[in-house]
Short mmCIF file of C-alpha atoms in Angstrom, two decimals:
data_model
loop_
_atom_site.label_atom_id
_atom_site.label_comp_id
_atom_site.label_asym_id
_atom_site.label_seq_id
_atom_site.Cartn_x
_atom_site.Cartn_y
_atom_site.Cartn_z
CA UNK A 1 102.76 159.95 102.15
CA UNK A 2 101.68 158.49 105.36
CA UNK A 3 100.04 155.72 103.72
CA UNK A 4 103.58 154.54 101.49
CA UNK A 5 104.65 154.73 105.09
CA UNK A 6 102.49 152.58 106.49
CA UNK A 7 102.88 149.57 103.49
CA UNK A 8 106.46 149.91 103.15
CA UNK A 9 106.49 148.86 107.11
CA UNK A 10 104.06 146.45 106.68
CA UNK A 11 106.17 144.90 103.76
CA UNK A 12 109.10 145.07 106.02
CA UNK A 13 107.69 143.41 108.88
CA UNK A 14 106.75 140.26 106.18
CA UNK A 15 110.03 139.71 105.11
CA UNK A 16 111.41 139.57 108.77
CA UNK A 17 108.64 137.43 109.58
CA UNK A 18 108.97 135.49 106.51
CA UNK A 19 112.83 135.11 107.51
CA UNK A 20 112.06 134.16 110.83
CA UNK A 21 110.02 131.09 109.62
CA UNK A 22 112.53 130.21 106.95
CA UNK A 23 114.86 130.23 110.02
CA UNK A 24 112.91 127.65 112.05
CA UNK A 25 113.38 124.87 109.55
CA UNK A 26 115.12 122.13 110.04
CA UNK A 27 115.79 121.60 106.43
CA UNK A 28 115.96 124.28 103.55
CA UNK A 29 113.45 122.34 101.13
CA UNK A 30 110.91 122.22 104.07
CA UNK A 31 107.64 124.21 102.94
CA UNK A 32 107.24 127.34 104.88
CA UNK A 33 104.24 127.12 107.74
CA UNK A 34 102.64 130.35 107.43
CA UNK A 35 100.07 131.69 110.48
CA UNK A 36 96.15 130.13 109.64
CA UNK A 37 97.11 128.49 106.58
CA UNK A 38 100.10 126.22 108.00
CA UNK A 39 102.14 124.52 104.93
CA UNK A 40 99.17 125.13 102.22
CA UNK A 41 100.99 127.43 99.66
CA UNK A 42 103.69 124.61 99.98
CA UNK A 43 101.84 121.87 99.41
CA UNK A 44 100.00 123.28 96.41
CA UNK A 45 102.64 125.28 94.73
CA UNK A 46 105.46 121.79 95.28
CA UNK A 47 102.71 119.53 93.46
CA UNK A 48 103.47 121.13 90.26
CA UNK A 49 107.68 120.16 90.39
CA UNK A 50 108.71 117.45 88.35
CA UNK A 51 110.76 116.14 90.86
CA UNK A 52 107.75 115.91 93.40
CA UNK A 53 109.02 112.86 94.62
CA UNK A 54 112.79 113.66 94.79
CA UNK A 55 111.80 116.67 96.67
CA UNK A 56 109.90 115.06 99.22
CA UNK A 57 112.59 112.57 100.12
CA UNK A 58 115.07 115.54 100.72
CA UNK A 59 112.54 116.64 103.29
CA UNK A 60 112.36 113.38 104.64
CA UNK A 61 116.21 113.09 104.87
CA UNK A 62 116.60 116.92 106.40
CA UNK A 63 113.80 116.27 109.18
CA UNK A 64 115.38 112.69 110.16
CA UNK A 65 112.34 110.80 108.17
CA UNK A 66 109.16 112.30 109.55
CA UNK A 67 107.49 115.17 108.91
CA UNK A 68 104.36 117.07 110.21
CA UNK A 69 102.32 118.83 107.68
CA UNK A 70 99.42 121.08 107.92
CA UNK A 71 96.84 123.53 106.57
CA UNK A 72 95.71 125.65 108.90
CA UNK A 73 92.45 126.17 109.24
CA UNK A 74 91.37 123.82 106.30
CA UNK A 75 91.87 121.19 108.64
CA UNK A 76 94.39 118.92 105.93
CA UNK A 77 96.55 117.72 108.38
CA UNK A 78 99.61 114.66 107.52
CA UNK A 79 102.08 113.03 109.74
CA UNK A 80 104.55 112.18 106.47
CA UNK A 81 107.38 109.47 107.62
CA UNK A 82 109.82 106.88 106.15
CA UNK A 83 111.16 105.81 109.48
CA UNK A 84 111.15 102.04 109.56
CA UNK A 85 110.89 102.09 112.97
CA UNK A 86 107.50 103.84 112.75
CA UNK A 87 106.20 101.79 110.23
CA UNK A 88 107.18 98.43 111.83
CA UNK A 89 104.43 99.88 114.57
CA UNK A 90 101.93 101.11 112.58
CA UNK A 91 101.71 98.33 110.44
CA UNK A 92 102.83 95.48 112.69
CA UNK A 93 102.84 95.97 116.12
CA UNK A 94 99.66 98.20 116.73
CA UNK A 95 97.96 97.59 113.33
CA UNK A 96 94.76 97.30 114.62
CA UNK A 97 95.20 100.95 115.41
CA UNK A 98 96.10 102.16 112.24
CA UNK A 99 93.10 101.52 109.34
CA UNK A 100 93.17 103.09 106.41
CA UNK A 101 90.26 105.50 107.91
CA UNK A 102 86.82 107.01 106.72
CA UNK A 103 88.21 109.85 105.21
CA UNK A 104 90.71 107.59 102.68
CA UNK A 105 87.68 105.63 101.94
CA UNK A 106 86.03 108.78 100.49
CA UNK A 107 89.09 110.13 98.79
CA UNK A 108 89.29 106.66 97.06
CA UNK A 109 85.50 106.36 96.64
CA UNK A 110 86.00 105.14 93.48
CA UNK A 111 87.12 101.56 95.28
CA UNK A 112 83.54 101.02 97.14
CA UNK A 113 83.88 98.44 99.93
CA UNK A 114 86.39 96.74 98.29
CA UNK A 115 89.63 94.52 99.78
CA UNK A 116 92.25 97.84 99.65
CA UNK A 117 89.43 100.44 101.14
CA UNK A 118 88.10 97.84 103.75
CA UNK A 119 88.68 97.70 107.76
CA UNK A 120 88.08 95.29 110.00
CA UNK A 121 85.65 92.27 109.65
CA UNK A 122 85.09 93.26 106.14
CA UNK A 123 88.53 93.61 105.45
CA UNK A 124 89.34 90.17 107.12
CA UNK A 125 86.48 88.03 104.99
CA UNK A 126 87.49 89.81 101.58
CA UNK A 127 91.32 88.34 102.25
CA UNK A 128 90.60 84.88 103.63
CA UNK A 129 88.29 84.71 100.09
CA UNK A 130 91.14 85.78 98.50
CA UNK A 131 94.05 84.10 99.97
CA UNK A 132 91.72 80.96 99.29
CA UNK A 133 90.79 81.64 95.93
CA UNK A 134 95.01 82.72 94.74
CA UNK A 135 95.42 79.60 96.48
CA UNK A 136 93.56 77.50 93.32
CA UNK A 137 95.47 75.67 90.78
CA UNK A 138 93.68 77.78 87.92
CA UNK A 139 94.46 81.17 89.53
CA UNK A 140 94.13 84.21 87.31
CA UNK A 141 93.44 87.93 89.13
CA UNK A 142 91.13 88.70 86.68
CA UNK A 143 90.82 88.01 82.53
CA UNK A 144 90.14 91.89 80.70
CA UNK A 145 91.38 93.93 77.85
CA UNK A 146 92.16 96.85 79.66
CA UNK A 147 95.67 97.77 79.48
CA UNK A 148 97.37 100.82 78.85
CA UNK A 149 97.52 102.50 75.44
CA UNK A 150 99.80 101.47 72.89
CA UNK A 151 100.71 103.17 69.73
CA UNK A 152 99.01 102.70 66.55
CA UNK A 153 95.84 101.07 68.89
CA UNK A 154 92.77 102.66 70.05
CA UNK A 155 92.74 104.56 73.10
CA UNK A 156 91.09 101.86 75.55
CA UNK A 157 88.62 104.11 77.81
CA UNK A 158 88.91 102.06 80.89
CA UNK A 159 92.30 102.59 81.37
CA UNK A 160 92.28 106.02 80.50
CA UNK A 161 89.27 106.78 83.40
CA UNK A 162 91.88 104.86 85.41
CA UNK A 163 94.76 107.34 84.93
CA UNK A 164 92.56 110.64 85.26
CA UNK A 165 91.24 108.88 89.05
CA UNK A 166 94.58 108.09 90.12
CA UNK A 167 95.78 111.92 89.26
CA UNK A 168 92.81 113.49 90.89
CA UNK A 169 93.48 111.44 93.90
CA UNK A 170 96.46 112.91 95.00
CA UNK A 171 95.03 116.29 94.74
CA UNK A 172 92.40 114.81 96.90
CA UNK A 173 95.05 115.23 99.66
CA UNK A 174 95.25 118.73 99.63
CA UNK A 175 92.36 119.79 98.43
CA UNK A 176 89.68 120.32 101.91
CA UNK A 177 87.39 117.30 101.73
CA UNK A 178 84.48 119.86 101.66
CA UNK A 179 85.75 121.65 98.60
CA UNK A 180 86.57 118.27 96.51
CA UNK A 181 83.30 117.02 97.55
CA UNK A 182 81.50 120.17 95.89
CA UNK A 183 83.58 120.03 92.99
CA UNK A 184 82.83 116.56 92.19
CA UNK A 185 79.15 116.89 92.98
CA UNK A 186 79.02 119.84 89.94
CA UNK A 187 81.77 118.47 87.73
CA UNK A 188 83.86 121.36 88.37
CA UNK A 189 87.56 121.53 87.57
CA UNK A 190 90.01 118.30 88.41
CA UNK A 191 86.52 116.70 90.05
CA UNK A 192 85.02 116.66 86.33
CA UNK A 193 87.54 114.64 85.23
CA UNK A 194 86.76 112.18 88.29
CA UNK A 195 82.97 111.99 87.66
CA UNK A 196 83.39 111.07 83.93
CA UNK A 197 86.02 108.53 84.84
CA UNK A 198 83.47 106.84 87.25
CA UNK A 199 81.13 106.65 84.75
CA UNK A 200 83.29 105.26 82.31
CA UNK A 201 84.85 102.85 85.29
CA UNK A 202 81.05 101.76 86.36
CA UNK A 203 80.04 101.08 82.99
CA UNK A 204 83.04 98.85 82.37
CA UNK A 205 83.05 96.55 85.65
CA UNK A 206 79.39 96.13 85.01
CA UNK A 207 79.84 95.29 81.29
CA UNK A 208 82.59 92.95 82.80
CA UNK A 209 80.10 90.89 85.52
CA UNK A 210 77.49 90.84 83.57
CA UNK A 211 79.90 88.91 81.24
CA UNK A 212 81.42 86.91 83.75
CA UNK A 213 77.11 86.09 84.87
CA UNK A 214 76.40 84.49 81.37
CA UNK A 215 79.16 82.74 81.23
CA UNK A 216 78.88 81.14 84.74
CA UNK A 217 75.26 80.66 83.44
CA UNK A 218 76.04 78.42 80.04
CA UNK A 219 79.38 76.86 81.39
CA UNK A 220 78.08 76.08 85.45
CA UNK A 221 81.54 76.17 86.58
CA UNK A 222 82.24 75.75 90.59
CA UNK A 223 84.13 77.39 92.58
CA UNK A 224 87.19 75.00 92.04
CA UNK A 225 86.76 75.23 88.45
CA UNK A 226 86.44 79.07 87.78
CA UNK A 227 89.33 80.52 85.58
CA UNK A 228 89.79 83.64 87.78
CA UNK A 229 88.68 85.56 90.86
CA UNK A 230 85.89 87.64 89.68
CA UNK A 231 84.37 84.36 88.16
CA UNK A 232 85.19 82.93 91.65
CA UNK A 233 82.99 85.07 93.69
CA UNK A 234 80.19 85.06 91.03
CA UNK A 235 79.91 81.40 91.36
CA UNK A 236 79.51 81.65 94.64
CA UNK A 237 75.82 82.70 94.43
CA UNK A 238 75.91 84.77 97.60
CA UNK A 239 77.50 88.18 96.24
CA UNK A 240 75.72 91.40 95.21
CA UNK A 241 76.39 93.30 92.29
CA UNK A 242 77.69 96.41 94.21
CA UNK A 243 80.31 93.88 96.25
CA UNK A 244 81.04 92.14 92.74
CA UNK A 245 82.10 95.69 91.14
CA UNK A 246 84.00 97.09 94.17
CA UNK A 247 85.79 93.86 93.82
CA UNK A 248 86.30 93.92 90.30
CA UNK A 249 87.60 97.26 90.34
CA UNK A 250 90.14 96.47 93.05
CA UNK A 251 91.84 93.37 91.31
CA UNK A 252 91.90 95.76 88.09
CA UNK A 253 93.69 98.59 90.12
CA UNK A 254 95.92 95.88 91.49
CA UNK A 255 97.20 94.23 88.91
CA UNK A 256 96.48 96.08 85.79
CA UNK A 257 99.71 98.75 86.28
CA UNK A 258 101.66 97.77 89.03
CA UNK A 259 103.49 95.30 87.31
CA UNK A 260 103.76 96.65 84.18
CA UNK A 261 104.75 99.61 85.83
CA UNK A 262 107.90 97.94 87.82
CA UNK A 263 109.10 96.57 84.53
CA UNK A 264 109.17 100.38 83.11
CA UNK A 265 111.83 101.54 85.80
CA UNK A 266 113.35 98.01 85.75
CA UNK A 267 113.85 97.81 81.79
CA UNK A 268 115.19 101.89 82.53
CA UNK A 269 117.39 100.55 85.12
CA UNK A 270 119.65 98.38 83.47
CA UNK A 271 119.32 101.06 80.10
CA UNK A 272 121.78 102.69 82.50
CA UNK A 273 123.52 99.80 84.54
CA UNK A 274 125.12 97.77 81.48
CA UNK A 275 127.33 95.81 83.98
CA UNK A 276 123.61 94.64 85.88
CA UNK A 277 122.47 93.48 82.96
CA UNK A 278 125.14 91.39 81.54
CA UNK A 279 125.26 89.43 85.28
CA UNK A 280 121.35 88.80 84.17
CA UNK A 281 122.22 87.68 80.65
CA UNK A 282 125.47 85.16 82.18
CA UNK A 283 122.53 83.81 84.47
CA UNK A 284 120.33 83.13 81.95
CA UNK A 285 122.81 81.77 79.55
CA UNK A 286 122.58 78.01 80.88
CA UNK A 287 118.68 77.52 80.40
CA UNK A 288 118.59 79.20 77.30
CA UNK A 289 121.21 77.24 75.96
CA UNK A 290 119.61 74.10 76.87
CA UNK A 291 116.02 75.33 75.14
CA UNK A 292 117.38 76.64 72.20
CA UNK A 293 119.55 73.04 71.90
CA UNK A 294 116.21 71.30 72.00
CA UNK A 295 114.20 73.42 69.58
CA UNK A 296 115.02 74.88 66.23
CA UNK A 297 113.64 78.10 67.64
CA UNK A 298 116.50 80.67 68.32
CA UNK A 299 113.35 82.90 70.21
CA UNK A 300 113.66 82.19 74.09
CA UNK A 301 110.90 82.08 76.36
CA UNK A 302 111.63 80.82 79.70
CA UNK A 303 108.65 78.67 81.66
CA UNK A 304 108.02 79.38 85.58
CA UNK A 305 109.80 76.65 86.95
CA UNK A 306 112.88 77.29 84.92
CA UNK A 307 113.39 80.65 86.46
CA UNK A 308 112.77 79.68 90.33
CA UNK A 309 116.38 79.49 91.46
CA UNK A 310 117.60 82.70 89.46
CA UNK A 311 118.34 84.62 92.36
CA UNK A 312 120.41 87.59 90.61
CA UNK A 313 117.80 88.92 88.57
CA UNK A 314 115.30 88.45 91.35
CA UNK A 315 117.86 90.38 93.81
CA UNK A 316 117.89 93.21 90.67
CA UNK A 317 114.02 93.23 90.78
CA UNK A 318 114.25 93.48 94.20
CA UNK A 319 116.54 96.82 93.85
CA UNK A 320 114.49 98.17 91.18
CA UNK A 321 111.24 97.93 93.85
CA UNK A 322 113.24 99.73 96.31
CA UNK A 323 113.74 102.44 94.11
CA UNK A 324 110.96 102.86 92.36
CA UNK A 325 108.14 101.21 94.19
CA UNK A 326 104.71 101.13 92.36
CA UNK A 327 103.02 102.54 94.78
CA UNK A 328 104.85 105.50 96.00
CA UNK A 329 103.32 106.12 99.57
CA UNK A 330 100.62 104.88 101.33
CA UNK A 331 97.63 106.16 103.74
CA UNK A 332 96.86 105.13 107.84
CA UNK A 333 94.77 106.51 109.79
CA UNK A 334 95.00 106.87 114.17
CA UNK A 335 91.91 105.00 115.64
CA UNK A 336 93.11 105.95 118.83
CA UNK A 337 95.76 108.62 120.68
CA UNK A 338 99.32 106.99 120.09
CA UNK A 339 102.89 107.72 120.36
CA UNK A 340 105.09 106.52 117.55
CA UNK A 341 108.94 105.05 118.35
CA UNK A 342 109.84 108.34 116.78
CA UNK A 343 108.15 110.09 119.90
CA UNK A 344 105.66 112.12 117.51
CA UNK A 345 102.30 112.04 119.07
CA UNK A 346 99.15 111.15 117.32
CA UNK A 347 95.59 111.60 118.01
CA UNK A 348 92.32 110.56 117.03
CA UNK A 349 91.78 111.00 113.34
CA UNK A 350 95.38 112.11 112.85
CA UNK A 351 96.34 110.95 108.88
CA UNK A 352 99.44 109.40 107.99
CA UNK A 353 101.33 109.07 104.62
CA UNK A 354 104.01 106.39 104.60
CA UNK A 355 106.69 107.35 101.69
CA UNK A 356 107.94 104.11 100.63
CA UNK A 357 109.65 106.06 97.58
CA UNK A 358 111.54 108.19 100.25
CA UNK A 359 112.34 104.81 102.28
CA UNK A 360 114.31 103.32 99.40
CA UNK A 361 116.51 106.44 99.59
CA UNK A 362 117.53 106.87 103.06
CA UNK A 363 121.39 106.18 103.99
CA UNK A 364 120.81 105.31 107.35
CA UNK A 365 118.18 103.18 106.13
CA UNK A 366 120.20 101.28 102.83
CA UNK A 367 123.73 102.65 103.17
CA UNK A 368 126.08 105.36 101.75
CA UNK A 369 125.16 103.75 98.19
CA UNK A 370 121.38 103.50 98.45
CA UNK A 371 120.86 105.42 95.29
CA UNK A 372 123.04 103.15 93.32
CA UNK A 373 121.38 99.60 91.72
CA UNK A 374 123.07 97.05 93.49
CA UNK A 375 121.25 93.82 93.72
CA UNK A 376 124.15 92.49 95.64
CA UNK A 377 122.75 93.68 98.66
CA UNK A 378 119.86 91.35 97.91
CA UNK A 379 122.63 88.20 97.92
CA UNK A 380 123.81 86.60 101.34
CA UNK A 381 127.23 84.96 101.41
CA UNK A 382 125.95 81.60 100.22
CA UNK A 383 124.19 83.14 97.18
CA UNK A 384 121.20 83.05 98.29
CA UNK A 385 118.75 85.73 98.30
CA UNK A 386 118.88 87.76 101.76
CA UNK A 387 115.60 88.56 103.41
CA UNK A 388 114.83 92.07 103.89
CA UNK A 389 111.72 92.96 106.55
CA UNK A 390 108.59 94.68 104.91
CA UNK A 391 108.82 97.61 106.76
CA UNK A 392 111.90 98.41 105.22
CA UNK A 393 111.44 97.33 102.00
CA UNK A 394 107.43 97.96 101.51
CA UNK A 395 106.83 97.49 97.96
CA UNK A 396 104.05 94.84 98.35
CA UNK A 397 102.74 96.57 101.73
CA UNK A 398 103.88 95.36 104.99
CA UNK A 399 102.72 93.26 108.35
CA UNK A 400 99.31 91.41 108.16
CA UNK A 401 98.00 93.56 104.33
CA UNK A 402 101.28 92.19 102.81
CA UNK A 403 99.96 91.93 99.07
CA UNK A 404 98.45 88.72 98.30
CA UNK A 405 99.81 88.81 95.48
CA UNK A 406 103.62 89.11 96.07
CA UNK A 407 104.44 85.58 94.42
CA UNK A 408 102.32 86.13 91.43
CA UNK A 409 104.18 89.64 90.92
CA UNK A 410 107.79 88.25 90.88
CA UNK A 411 106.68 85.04 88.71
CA UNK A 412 104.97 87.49 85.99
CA UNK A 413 108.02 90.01 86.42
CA UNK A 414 110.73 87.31 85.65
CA UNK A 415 109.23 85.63 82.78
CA UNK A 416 108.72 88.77 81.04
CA UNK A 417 111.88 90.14 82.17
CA UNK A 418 114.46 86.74 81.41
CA UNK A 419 112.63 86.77 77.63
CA UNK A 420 112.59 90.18 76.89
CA UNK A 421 116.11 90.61 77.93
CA UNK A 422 117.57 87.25 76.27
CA UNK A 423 115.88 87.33 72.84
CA UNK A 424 116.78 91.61 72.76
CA UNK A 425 118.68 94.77 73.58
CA UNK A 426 116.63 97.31 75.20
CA UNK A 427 118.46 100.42 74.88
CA UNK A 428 116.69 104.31 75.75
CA UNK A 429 116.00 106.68 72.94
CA UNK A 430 118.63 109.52 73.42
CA UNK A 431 117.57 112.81 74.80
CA UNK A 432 114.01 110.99 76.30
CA UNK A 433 113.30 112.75 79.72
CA UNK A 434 112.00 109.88 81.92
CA UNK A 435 111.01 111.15 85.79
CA UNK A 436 107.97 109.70 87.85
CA UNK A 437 104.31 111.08 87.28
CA UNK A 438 102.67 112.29 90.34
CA UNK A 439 100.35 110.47 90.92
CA UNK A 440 98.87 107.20 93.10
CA UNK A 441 101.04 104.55 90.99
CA UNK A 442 104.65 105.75 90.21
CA UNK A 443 103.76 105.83 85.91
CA UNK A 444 106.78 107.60 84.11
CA UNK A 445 105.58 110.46 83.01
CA UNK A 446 106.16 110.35 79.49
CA UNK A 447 106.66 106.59 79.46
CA UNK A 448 109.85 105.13 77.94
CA UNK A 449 110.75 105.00 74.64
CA UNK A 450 113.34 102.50 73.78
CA UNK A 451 114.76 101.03 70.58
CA UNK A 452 114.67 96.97 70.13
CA UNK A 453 117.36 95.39 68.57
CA UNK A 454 117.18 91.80 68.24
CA UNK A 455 120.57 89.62 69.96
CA UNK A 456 122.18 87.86 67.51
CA UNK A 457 123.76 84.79 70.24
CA UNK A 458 125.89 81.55 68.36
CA UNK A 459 123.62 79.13 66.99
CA UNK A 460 123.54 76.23 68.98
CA UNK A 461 122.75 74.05 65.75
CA UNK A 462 125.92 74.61 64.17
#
């Protein structure tokens, strides 16, 4: 009897404890921080909601936009903020301070040495090249059929490696780096996914140089006349084969589902903001009428130059990045001890995830009606598009890594978007669940499936 005693005590003293923690927080969602293990059962058991990303901005709201998270003695440790006024000095006004870190460069091994794992020097040369290179009058990121699955088409490896490294990688974060590292090196659990995908990854940039190599070889093309950036650094004659694939892979990360991804949750967007899209369509309605007057081709498709003082559906892409920005959050490291406008200290080491998602979300950040798409708040009083800093609207990075590619993005996002939207209705197949994936770039999680229906506008021919 003594013993039922002694557990039903010892289970009494838990929940008391268990209510003091739950007391402590500051907000209700906030994972519990348990003695030795800190927020670990949290953070493992809140990766499996659906709403992962949802959930995390509540706790971002409820602990005024930063939040310190732990594991005990596993030695994970995360300074999580959306504070603008952090970010502005982590990526602006003490950048130098803040790299991406060792440890990032290992969780994102599959990268190398290339342009998004680099510091320093390294990181400096790789985006002059580049800035140089994007620069060119024949600029293309990189020429490959690797895109994402479609139906009725065979399952294209590459980009299926792709998705199963950019789902491991988050669990990367919780996982101890010792633990992920043995994994990987036996193929064991989520790791054997990630050691098959680098395979398949390897094998494919390699494929791709070598390629690129016999082309460069028949055709002798220079620098100025190369048709993209991979081709660009091959012709150079100075690069290694381990700095060509690192680079290869990066511009394929890059641009191969961040766009494509931003259309997704754009296209899903106006599915639900009718009154959005028709402003779009009333936009549009001037060029197209002129095109279709000059062609017998009822089929719109809008060149670049057509489309560069359409500020409405620019300001709507611009609302549909703050909500749903490709890439979720991003990592920093502390070089050195700090303290952040927020007053949070940080050491040596200390890891940092900046949630853009959450950022997009925040009242005191974007209003009383930052959850609603409103791409007037892009619009100054004269019409023209308002500037917004980077650190508070971070979708292509912020301070001196601002994407490169920011330009190219909107130009490819507004083509496709003015034709897809002129020449058809895009409406969402009822009862189709569509929430982000978890994972490095925001993917829907079961994509979204839509019904076509071609627009049937007055003939301009009579």
């Amino acid at each position: 009897m003594d013993w039922f005693v002694g557990v039903l005590s010892l289970l009494c003293c838990f929940v008391l404890y268990y209510r003091h923690l739950q007391s402590k927080k500051t907000c209700k969602e906030e994972p519990t921080e348990w003695p030795l293990l800190g927020h670990l059962f949290g953070m493992i058991a809140d990766l499996r909601r659906p709403d992962y990303h949802d959930w995390a901005t509540v706790v971002l709201a409820g602990t005024r936009y930063n939040f310190p998270a732990h594991a005990g003695l596993t030695g994970v440790r995360y300074f999580v903020t959306c504070d603008p006024s952090n970010v502005r000095h982590i990526f602006t006004s003490n950048f130098l301070n803040y790299p991406k870190g060792e440890e990032f460069g290992q969780i994102f091994d599959v990268l190398g040495n290339g342009i998004f794992n680099a510091d320093g020097e390294s990181w400096q040369r790789q985006r002059a090249k580049s800035q140089l290179l994007m620069a060119g009058p024949r600029f293309r990121v990189f020429s490959a059929r690797c895109g994402r699955d479609k139906i009725g088409l065979p399952v294209v490896p590459f980009a299926r490696a792709m998705d199963d490294v950019l789902a491991t990688v988050i669990l990367r974060h919780i996982i101890p780096p010792a633990c992920w590292r043995l994994m990987y090196r036996y193929e064991l659990g989520p790791e054997k996914k990630m050691a098959v995908a680098r395979r398949t990854i390897d094998q494919f940039a390699a494929d791709m140089i070598a390629k690129r190599k016999s082309e460069h070889n028949l055709c002798g093309e220079s620098v100025s006349e190369s048709s993209d950036m991979l081709s660009s650094f091959i012709s150079n004659g100075d690069a290694s084969d381990e700095f060509l694939r690192d680079t290869a892979v990066n511009l394929l990360l890059a641009g191969r589902d961040t766009t494509g991804t931003a259309l997704s949750w754009f296209f899903y967007l106006l599915c639900k903001n009718p009154r959005v899209e028709q402003r779009i369509l009333d936009e549009l309605a001037p060029i197209a009428a002129t095109k279709m007057l000059a062609t017998a081709n009822d089929m719109v498709v809008f060149d670049v130059g057509e489309l560069s003082n359409i500020v409405y559906l620019h300001a709507a892409l611009c609302e549909c990045l703050r909500l749903y920005p490709p890439v979720p959050f991003l990592h920093k490291a502390a070089a050195a001890g700090d303290v952040l406008p927020s007053g949070h200290e940080m050491k040596a080491g200390d890891k940092i995830l900046i949630y853009s998602y959450s950022m997009g979300r925040m009242e005191g950040v974007w209003g009383m009606d930052c959850m609603e798409l409103r791409p007037e708040r892009w619009l100054a009083d004269d019409r023209k598009l308002r500037y917004e800093p980077s650190y508070k609207f971070m979708a292509f990075n912020a301070g001196p890594r601002t994407c490169l590619g920011k330009e190219v993005a909107f130009t490819q996002m507004k083509v496709v978007a003015a034709a897809v939207l002129w020449n058809f209705a895009v409406e969402a197949v009822p009862g189709h669940v569509v929430e982000p994936k978890l994972s490095i770039i925001l993917h829907m999680k079961n994509g979204f499936a839509v019904a076509l229906k071609r627009r049937n506008f007055p003939s301009v021919h009579g």
